[in-house]
DNA sequence: ATGAAAGCGCTAACAA
DNA sequence: TTGTTAGCGCTTTCAT
């Protein structure tokens, strides 16, 4: 009878004693397992309620499931992530699964630790949103537990993939700008310093597609990219860099709304009006983009559907599916007031 | 020799065998515990590296610590939360503690489940950001494990509190508007339907302080409040309600930036210019507020310091402190272009 | 300084 | 249908 520092929690043994049954019986009731009479079930449930019993997750983890889904998020600032989580929660509602979130943080090392933390805590399934660790690491995780990767365009036999068709999304933006009459269209991208597998990363696809569409329209010479990061700071720096060129671009396609917001600041500081002087488009169709003072043209990729699908795939894997699945969402363009035909004197180009 | 579904993880016994020592020795090395020779430490560390061993969190939880800090967040959309988390992570960096986040979700019931999930997973410490469960629940948690509550203005012997001096913050805003010449200043607040303990909630303090300052300036009759929620939707509805009044307010103090953004949309729809027709101020000084197209006057409460302090207090409690501490941050006003003197014809009031 | 062994709360064989 | 019991991987007395 050790005196625990804090009041001892109710255990399955307490419930069993209180109900006058075995711990096995209680365990079975908890898991809705086969082989308990209605009477037994009622007695046990009553005892659970009376004692206010809740199972110790760690003890369960030692033998079975934790009823936990782990989610890796790169950060908390990207307004696209809540959409994903909303879809996930909706899908998981009523299943008894709890979601815990860890943050990847600044570098790949921090992200590795965050993923490890989830594995070490024995989550039953893991959703990795826009991970930047090497593909081998993703497969290691996928080999150990049900895993869904959201973002990167790389399929694997070891995990499911949910992704936005970033190629279509980028095409929509660049063609939209071209159809408005722009030629000097620049791009703000995200450079991942850490890793290989860049070809599969969504930021690479957006950038490469931008280049391709430009070429397809004979705008090879107008290609201008600033590779910073998908963040406000990155967008600010990228825009400053692009605006310093001569002649300056008449349109900027930022690979993420967040970067577009930073670009907006840079444009203002440079005394340039949007869209009168420079058109601006983003990606993600965040709520801020929809604010009428911002009214940013953007690409909508339905994060709710993506998150919900990720949840469904995770549950399927937990239930035993071993084959690999890829789910692709087709994005749509949401034109707003931040994009318009280029100013007249542009013809100097 | 049960064949686990997936490849069995390396355990402490494997490490012990590999190093030719006891599991006790390995455990001690892991925890930097007293009573291991340098030679032993080196051998064990080598074995750990060679085998790529990482402790099972759940197994540790059964006997000791989980090295986990649990954070409860109401949602992922409030741009103030990342600031808090940044401070927390910085404080925890290098301590070996991992942060896991759970989301409170829509109602108090969901929040209760989220908190339970953290308790059931035996986190070593818990940070509850703007919780809405009853105070008794907070104290229950505080009685079981090191706890810090961020937001509510209620001290307790059972947990530490980190809070913004919302009274000062609200005063700053209302006095700022009054000094600009406004009289018909309205407020958009957050009504919690679920709970008691409203008097201590930050939203109540902001609303009550608004009323008090109005009265102190003889503006009793101009008090107008729309109690919705601190969200974009809430701000939108609140503003529509306030703008429907006649005469309409010349200034709106939204209790949160998020609500101010919603109000912005409503103002635009009503064809009203900010600040020419209506001045608008928020609270939280989020990044979006700083965007030059928005340029929202707001109250800055240094979430980084709040989060960092919460982390420090948590570590102190884990190390044994039992006395209760309250830490209050004094906010500052950040005036921007969204607030200006009222339009001239206002004198009809 | 080192190790043997008990036990944390639960689940799953296996018996009854 | 119900109960007994052996662990899961770790920490922690308590011997040595």
PDB file of C-alpha atoms (C1' of nucleotides) in Angstrom, chain B residues 12 14-22 25-26 29-30 36-53, chain C residues 1-3:
ATOM      1  CA  UNK B  12      15.342  -2.063 -22.247  1.00  0.00           C
ATOM      2  CA  UNK B  14      17.583  -5.865 -25.348  1.00  0.00           C
ATOM      3  CA  UNK B  15      19.846  -2.997 -24.445  1.00  0.00           C
ATOM      4  CA  UNK B  16      20.809  -4.633 -21.169  1.00  0.00           C
ATOM      5  CA  UNK B  17      21.634  -7.891 -22.915  1.00  0.00           C
ATOM      6  CA  UNK B  18      23.593  -6.152 -25.620  1.00  0.00           C
ATOM      7  CA  UNK B  19      25.634  -4.245 -23.073  1.00  0.00           C
ATOM      8  CA  UNK B  20      25.951  -7.179 -20.751  1.00  0.00           C
ATOM      9  CA  UNK B  21      24.414  -5.366 -17.796  1.00  0.00           C
ATOM     10  CA  UNK B  22      21.148  -5.382 -15.891  1.00  0.00           C
ATOM     11  CA  UNK B  25      21.558  -0.169 -14.950  1.00  0.00           C
ATOM     12  CA  UNK B  26      20.043   0.839 -18.272  1.00  0.00           C
ATOM     13  CA  UNK B  29      21.446   5.677 -17.270  1.00  0.00           C
ATOM     14  CA  UNK B  30      18.276   6.672 -19.061  1.00  0.00           C
ATOM     15  CA  UNK B  36      26.294   4.422 -12.153  1.00  0.00           C
ATOM     16  CA  UNK B  37      29.980   4.415 -12.935  1.00  0.00           C
ATOM     17  CA  UNK B  38      31.323   6.293 -15.920  1.00  0.00           C
ATOM     18  CA  UNK B  39      32.300   3.003 -17.542  1.00  0.00           C
ATOM     19  CA  UNK B  40      28.809   1.606 -17.102  1.00  0.00           C
ATOM     20  CA  UNK B  41      27.268   4.771 -18.474  1.00  0.00           C
ATOM     21  CA  UNK B  42      29.437   4.617 -21.582  1.00  0.00           C
ATOM     22  CA  UNK B  43      28.734   0.969 -22.265  1.00  0.00           C
ATOM     23  CA  UNK B  44      25.018   1.461 -21.902  1.00  0.00           C
ATOM     24  CA  UNK B  45      24.944   4.585 -24.028  1.00  0.00           C
ATOM     25  CA  UNK B  46      26.842   2.769 -26.732  1.00  0.00           C
ATOM     26  CA  UNK B  47      24.363  -0.090 -26.669  1.00  0.00           C
ATOM     27  CA  UNK B  48      21.457   2.344 -26.833  1.00  0.00           C
ATOM     28  CA  UNK B  49      22.917   4.010 -29.890  1.00  0.00           C
ATOM     29  CA  UNK B  50      23.792   0.765 -31.618  1.00  0.00           C
ATOM     30  CA  UNK B  51      20.332  -0.622 -31.135  1.00  0.00           C
ATOM     31  CA  UNK B  52      18.553   2.668 -31.757  1.00  0.00           C
ATOM     32  CA  UNK B  53      16.654   2.229 -28.557  1.00  0.00           C
TER      33      UNK B  53
ATOM     34  C1'  DA C   1      28.185   0.366  -7.832  1.00  0.00           C
ATOM     35  C1'  DT C   2      25.379  -3.345  -9.515  1.00  0.00           C
ATOM     36  C1'  DG C   3      21.525  -6.631 -10.105  1.00  0.00           C
TER      37       DG C   3
END
